[in-house]
Short mmCIF file of C-alpha atoms and ligand atoms in Angstrom, two decimals:
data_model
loop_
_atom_site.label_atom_id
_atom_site.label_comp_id
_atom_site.label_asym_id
_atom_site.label_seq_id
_atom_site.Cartn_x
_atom_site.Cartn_y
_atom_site.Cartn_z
CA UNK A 1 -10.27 -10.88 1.85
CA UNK A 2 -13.58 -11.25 0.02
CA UNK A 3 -13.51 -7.70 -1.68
CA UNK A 4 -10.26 -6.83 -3.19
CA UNK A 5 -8.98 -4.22 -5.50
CA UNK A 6 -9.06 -4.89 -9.10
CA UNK A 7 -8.53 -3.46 -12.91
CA UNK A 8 -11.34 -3.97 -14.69
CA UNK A 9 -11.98 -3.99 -19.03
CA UNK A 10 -15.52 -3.49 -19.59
CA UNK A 11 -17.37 -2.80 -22.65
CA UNK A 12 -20.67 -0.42 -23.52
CA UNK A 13 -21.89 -1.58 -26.97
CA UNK A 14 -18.62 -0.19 -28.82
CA UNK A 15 -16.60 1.51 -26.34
CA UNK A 16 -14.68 0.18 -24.04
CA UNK A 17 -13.61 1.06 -20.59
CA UNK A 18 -11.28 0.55 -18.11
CA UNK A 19 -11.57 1.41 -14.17
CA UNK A 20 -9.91 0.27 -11.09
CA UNK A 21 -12.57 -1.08 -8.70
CA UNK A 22 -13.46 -3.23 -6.21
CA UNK A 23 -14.60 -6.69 -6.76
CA UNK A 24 -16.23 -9.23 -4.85
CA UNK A 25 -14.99 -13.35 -4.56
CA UNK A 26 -18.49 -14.09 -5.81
CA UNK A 27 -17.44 -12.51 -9.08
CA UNK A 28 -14.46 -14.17 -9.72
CA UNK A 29 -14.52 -17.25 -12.42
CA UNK A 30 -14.06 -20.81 -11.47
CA UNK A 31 -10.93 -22.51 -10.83
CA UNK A 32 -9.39 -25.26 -7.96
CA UNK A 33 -6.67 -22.50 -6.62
CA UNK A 34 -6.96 -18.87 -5.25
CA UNK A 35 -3.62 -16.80 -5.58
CA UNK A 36 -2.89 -14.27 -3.30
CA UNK A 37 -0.75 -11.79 -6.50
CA UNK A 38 2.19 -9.91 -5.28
CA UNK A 39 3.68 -9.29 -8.60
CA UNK A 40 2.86 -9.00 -12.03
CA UNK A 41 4.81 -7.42 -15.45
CA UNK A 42 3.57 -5.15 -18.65
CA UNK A 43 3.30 -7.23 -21.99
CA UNK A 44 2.82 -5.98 -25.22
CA UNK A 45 0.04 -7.77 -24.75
CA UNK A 46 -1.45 -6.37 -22.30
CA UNK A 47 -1.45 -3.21 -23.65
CA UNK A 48 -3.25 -4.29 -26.57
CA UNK A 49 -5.87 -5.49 -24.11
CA UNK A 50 -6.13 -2.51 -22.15
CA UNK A 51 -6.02 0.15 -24.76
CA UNK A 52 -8.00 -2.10 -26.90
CA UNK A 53 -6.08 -1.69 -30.26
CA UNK A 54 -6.54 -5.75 -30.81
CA UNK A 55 -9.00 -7.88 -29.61
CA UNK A 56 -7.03 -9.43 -27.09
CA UNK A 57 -10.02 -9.61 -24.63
CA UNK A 58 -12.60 -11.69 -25.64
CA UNK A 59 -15.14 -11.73 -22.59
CA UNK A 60 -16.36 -8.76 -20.52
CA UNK A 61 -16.11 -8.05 -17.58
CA UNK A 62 -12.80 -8.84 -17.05
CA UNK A 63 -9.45 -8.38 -15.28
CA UNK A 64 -6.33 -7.91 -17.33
CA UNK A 65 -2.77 -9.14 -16.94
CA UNK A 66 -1.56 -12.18 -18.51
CA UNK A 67 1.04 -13.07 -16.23
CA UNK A 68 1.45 -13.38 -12.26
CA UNK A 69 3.72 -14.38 -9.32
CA UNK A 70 1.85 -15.02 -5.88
CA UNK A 71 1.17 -17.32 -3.10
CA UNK A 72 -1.36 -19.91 -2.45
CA UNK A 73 -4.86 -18.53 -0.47
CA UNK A 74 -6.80 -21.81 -1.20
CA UNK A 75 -6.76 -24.91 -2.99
CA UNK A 76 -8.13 -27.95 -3.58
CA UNK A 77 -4.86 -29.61 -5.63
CA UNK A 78 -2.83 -31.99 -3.99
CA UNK A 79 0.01 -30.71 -5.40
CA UNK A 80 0.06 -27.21 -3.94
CA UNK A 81 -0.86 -26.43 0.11
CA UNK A 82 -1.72 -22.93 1.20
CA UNK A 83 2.06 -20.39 1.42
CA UNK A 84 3.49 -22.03 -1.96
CA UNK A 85 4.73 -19.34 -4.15
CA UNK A 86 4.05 -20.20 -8.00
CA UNK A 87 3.64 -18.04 -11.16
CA UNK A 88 1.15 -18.37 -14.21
CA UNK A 89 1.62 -16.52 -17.57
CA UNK A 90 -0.44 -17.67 -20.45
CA UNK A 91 -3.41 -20.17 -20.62
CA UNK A 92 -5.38 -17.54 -21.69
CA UNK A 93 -5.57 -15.80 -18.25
CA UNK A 94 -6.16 -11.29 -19.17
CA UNK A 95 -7.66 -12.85 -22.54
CA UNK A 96 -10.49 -14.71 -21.72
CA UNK A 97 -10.09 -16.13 -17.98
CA UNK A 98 -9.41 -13.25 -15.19
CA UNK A 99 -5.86 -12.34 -15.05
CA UNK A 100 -3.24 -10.51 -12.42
CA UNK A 101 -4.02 -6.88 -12.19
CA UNK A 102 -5.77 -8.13 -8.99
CA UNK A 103 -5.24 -8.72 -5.36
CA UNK A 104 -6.26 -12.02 -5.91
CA UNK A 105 -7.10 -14.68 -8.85
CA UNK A 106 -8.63 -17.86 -9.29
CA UNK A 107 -7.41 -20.22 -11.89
CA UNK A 108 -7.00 -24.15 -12.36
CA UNK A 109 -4.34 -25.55 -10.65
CA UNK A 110 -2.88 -27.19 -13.66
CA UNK A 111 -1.99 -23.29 -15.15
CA UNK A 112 0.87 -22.97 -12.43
CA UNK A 113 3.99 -23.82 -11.84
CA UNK A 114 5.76 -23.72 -8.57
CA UNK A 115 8.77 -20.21 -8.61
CA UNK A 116 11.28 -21.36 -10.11
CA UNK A 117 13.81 -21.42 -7.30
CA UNK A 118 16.47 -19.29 -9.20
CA UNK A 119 13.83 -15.84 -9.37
CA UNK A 120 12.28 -14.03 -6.17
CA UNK A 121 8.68 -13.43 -7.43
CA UNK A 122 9.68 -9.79 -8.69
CA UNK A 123 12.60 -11.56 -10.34
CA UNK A 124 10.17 -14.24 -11.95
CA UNK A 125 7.67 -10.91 -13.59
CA UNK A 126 11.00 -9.05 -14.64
CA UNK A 127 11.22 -12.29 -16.65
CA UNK A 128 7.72 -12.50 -16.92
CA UNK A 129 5.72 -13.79 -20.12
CA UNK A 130 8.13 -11.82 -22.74
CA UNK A 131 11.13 -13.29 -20.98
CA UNK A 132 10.03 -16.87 -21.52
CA UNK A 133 9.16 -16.56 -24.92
CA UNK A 134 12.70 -15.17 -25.85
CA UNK A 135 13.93 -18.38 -23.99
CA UNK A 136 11.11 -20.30 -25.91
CA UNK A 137 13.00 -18.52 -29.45
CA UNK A 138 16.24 -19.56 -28.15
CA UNK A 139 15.33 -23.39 -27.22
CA UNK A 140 13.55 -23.41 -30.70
CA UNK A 141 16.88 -22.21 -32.81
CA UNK A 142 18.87 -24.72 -30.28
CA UNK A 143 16.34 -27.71 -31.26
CA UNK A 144 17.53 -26.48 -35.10
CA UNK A 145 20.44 -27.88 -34.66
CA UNK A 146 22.05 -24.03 -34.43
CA UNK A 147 24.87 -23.31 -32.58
CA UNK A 148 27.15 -19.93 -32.34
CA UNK A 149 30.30 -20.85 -34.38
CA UNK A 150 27.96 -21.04 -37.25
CA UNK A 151 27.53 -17.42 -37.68
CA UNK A 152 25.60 -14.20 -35.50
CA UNK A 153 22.02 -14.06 -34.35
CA UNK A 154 20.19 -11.02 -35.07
CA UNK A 155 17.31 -9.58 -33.03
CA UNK A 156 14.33 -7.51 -33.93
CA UNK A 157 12.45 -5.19 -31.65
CA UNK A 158 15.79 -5.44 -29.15
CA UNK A 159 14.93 -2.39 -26.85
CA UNK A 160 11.42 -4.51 -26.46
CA UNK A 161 10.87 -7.40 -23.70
CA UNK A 162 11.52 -10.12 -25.49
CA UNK A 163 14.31 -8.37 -27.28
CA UNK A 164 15.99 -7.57 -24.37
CA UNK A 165 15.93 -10.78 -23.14
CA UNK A 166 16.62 -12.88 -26.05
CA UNK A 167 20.13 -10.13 -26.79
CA UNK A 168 20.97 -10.72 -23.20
CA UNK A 169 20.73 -14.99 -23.43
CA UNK A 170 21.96 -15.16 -27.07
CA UNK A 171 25.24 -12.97 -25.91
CA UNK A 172 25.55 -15.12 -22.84
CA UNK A 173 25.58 -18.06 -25.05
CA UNK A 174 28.29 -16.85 -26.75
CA UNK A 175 26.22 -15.94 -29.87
CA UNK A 176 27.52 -12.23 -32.30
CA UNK A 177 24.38 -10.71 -31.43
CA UNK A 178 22.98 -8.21 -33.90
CA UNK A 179 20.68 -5.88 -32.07
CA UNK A 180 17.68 -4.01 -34.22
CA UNK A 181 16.11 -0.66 -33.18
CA UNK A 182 14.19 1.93 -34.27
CA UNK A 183 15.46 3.77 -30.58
CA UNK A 184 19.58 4.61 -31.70
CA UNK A 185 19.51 5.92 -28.36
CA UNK A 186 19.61 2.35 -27.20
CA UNK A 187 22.25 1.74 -28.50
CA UNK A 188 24.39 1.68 -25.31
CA UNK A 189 21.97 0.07 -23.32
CA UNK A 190 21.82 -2.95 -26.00
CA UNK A 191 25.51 -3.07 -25.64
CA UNK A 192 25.44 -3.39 -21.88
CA UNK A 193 23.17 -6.33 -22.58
CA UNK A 194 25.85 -8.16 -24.60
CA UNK A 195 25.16 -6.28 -28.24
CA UNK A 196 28.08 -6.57 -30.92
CA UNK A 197 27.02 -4.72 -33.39
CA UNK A 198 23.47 -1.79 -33.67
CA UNK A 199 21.21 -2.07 -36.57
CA UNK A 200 18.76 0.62 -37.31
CA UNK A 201 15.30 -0.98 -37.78
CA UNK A 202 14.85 1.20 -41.03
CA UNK A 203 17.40 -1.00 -42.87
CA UNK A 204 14.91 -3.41 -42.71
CA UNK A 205 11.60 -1.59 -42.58
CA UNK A 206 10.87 -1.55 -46.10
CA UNK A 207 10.23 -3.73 -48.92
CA UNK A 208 13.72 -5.41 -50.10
CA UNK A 209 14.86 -8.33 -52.51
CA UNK A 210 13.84 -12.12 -52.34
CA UNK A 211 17.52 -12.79 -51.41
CA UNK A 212 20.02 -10.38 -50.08
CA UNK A 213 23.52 -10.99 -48.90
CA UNK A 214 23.38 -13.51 -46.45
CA UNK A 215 24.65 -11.84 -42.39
CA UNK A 216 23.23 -13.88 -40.14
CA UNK A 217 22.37 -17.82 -39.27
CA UNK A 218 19.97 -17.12 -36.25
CA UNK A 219 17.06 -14.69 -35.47
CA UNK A 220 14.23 -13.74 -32.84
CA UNK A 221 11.81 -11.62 -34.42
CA UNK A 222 9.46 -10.06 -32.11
CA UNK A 223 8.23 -7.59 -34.79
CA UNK A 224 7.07 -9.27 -38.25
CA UNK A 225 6.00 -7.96 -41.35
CA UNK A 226 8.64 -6.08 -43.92
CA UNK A 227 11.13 -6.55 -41.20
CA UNK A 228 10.90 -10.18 -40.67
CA UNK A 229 10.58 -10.99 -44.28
CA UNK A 230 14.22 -8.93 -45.07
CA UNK A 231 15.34 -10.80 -41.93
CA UNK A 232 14.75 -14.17 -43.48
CA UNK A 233 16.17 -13.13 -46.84
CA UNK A 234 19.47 -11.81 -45.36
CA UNK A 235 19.57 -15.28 -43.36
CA UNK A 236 22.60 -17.60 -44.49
CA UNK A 237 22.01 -21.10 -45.80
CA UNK A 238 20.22 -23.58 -43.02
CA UNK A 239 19.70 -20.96 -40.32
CA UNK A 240 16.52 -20.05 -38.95
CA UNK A 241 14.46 -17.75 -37.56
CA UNK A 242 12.10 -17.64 -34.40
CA UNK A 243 8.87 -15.65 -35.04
CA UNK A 244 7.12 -14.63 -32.04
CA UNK A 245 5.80 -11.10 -32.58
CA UNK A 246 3.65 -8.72 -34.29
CA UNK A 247 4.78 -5.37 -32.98
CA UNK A 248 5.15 -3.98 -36.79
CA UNK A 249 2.48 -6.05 -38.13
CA UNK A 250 0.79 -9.35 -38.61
CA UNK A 251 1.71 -9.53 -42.06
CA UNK A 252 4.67 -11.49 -43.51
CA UNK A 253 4.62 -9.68 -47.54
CA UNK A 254 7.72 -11.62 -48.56
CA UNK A 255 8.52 -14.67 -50.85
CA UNK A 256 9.38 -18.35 -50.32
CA UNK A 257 12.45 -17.38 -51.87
CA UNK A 258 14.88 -18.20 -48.62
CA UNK A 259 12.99 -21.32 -47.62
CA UNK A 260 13.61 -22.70 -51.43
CA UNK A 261 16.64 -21.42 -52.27
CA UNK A 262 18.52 -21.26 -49.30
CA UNK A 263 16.69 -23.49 -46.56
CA UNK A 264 16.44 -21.17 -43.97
CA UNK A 265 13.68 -22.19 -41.48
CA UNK A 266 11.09 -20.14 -39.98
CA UNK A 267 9.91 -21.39 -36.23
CA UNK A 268 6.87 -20.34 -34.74
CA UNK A 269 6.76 -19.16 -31.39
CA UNK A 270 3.80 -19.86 -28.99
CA UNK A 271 3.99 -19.15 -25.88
CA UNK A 272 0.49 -19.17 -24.39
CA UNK A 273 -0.45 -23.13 -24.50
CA UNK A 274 3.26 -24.34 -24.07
CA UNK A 275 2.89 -27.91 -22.04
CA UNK A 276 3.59 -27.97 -18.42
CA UNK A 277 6.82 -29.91 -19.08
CA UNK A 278 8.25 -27.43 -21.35
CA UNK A 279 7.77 -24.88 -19.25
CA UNK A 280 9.45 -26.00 -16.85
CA UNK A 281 12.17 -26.79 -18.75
CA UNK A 282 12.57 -22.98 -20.16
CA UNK A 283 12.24 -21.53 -16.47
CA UNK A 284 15.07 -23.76 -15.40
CA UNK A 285 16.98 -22.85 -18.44
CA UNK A 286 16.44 -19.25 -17.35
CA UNK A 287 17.76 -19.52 -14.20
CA UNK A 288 20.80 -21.02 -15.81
CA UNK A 289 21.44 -18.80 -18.77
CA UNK A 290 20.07 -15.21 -17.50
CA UNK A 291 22.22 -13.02 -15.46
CA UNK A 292 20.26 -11.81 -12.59
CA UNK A 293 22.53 -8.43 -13.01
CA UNK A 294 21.71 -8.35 -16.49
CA UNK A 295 18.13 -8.56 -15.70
CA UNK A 296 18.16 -5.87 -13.12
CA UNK A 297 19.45 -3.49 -15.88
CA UNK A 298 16.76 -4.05 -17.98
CA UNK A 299 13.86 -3.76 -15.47
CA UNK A 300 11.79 -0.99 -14.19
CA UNK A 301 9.47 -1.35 -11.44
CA UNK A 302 5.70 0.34 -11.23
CA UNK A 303 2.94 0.34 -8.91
CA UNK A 304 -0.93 -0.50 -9.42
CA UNK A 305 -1.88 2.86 -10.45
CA UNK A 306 0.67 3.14 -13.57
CA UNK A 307 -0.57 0.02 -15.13
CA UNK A 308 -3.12 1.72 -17.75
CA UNK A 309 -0.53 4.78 -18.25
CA UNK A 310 2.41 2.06 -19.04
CA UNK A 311 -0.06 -0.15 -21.23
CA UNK A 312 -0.78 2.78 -23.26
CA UNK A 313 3.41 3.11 -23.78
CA UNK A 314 3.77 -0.09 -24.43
CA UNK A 315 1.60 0.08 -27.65
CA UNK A 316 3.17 2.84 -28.72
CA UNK A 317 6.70 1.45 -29.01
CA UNK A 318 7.97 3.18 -25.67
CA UNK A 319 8.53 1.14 -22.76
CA UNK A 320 12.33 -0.39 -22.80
CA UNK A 321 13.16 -3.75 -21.58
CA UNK A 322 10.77 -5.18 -18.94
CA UNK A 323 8.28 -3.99 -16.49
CA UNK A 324 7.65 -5.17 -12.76
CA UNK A 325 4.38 -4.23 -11.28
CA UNK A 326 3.74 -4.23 -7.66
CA UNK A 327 0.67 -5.80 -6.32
CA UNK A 328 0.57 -6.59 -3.45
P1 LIG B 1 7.67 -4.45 -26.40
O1 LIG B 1 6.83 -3.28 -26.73
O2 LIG B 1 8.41 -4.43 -25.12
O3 LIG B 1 8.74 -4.69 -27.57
C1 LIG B 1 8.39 -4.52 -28.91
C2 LIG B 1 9.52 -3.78 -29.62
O4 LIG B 1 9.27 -3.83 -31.02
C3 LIG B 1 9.60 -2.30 -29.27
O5 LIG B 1 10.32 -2.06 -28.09
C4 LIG B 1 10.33 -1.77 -30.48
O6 LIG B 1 11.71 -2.09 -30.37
C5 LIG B 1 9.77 -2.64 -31.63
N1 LIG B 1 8.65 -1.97 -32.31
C6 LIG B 1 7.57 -1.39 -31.76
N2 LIG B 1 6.77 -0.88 -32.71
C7 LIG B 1 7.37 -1.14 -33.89
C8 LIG B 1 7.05 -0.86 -35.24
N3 LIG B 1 5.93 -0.22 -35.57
N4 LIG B 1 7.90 -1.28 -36.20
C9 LIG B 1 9.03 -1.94 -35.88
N5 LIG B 1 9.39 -2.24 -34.62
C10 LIG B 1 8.57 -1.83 -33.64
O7 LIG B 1 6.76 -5.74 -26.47
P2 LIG B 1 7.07 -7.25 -25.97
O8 LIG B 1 8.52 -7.47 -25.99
O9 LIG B 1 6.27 -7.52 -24.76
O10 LIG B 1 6.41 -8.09 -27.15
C11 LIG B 1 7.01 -8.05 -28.45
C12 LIG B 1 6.12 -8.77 -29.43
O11 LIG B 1 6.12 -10.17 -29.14
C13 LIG B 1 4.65 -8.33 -29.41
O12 LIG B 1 4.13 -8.33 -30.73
C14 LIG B 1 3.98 -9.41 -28.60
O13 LIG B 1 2.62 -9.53 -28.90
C15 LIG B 1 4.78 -10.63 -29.01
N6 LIG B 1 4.76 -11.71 -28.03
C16 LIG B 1 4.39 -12.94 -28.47
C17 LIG B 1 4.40 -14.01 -27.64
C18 LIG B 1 4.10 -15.35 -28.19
O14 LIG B 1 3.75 -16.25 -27.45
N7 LIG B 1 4.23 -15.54 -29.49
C19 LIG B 1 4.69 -13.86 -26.21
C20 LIG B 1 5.16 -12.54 -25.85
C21 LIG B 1 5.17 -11.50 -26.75
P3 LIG B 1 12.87 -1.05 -30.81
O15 LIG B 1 12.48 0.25 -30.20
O16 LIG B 1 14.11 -1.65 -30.25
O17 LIG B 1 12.85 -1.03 -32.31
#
């Protein structure tokens, strides 16, 4: 295959644009290891990149998608041989490196890791980049110390990705898990994930007090601003919470009130330059604490040509759990 079909971001002065087209290998940027993509998934992400509401993309041409399951065209690695399935997410790859919306993609060997053995590669993109970082949340609070007998875990942005995920692995780790939404027609659909109690996201959408009565010991906030900060001031004593997101805003217009008064710790989540090792780790602990039934509830499944329609939903608050998209 040296043409292949591919989604393309480019940019005219200020406007950008994005087609599906036809691309040649000679185009393609360097790397040891050409990937044959059969599946890919929808971040929130991603649809910042594609409808170009953040500056995500920060090199032009280029192909979209941060995250991708495939098999093995060519490489020069010793560790890999032509026919071995592996995934990517992260690394930069849709940013500023060539990403999955693409029959094929060259990157350095080092950003893979082989398919976990637990997920089929549609499995592994239902999981995908928004999946891992809810198990990146949940490894964080764990490294805390945190455990469930100490009170409930709430989550932020639940009808989300990583909400989804990180109400489905807190419940199966026996955690009360709180589920926020701005969607109350969720609600069931959180509770089918393992949801013990609903909150309605404008409880906590506007400016509240330093400290509030304390309900929870454990978080993943995947949204930020006025909700994380009256997240962290309803946390009890010593509990934390994971920030990964930024779907409400990038601001955090709270005080240091709970970290002072109370010790509650806030954990950042990063999930794009996470060390080989690590991931690894999480991706095992996936396949250990994620029901695959539980999974298959929460994911949809799209084809090439819905990519730019679903990016635009994403960004707009309306895509629920997690998105597969078919490749190849
Ligand atoms: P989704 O769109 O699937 O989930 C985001 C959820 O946030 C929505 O479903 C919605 O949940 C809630 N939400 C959306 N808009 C608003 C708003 N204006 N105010 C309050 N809540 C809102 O996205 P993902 O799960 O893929 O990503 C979630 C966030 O995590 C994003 O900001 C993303 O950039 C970030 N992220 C960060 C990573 C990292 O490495 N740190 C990795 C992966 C994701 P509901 O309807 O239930 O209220």
């Amino acid at each position: 295959m040296s043409r292949f079909k591919a989604l393309v971001i480019d940019k005219t002065g200020e406007a950008q644009s994005v087609q599906v087209r036809t691309v040649d290998r000679s185009e393609m940027m360097a790397g040891d290891t050409l990937v044959r993509v059969t599946h890919s998934t929808i971040n929130y992400k991603d649809g910042l990149a594609i409808t170009g509401r953040s500056p995500v993309v920060r090199r032009f041409p280029l192909v979209p998608g941060i995250d991708f399951a495939g098999v093995i065209e060519e490489t020069t690695d010793p560790r890999y041989a032509p026919g071995d399935a592996v995934i990517l997410n992260g690394w930069g790859v849709g940013e500023t490196h060539w990403g999955a919306y693409a029959e094929l993609a060259r990157v350095p060997a080092d950003w893979l890791i082989p398919l976990p053995t637990a997920f089929t590669p549609a499995q592994a993109m239902a999981i995908g980049t928004a999946g891992y970082t809810a198990m990146l949340a949940v490894m964080a609070l764990e490294r805390h110390g945190l455990t469930p007998a100490q009170g409930a875990a709430i989550v932020t942005g639940a009808a989300g990705g990583v909400g989804s995920v990180a109400v489905a692995l807190l419940a199966k780790l026996g955690w009360r898990v709180i589920a926020s939404t701005g969607r109350a027609e969720e609600s069931e659909y959180l509770k089918s994930l393992g949801a013990a109690e609903i909150l309605d996201r404008a409880a906590l959408s506007s400016p509240g007090r330093p400290l509030g009565k304390e309900r929870w010991t454990a978080g993943v906030d995947s949204v930020g601003s006025h909700i994380l900060v009256n997240v962290l001031s309803q946390t009890k004593a010593e509990g934390a919470i994971a920030a990964c997101g930024l779907a409400a805003g990038m601001d955090l217009p709270g005080t240091v009130a709970p970290f002072i008064l109370r010790g509650v710790s806030l954990l950042g989540i990063d999930s794009v330059t996470v060390p080989r090792e690590r991931r690894i780790a999480a991706w095992e602990r996936l396949g250990a604490d994620l029901s695959l039934g539980t999974l298959a509830t929460m994911t949809t499944t799209i084809g090439f040509d819905d990519i730019v329609p679903t990016a635009h939903r994403i960004v707009e608050g309306g895509v629920r759990g997690r998105v597969v998209v078919e490749i190849g």
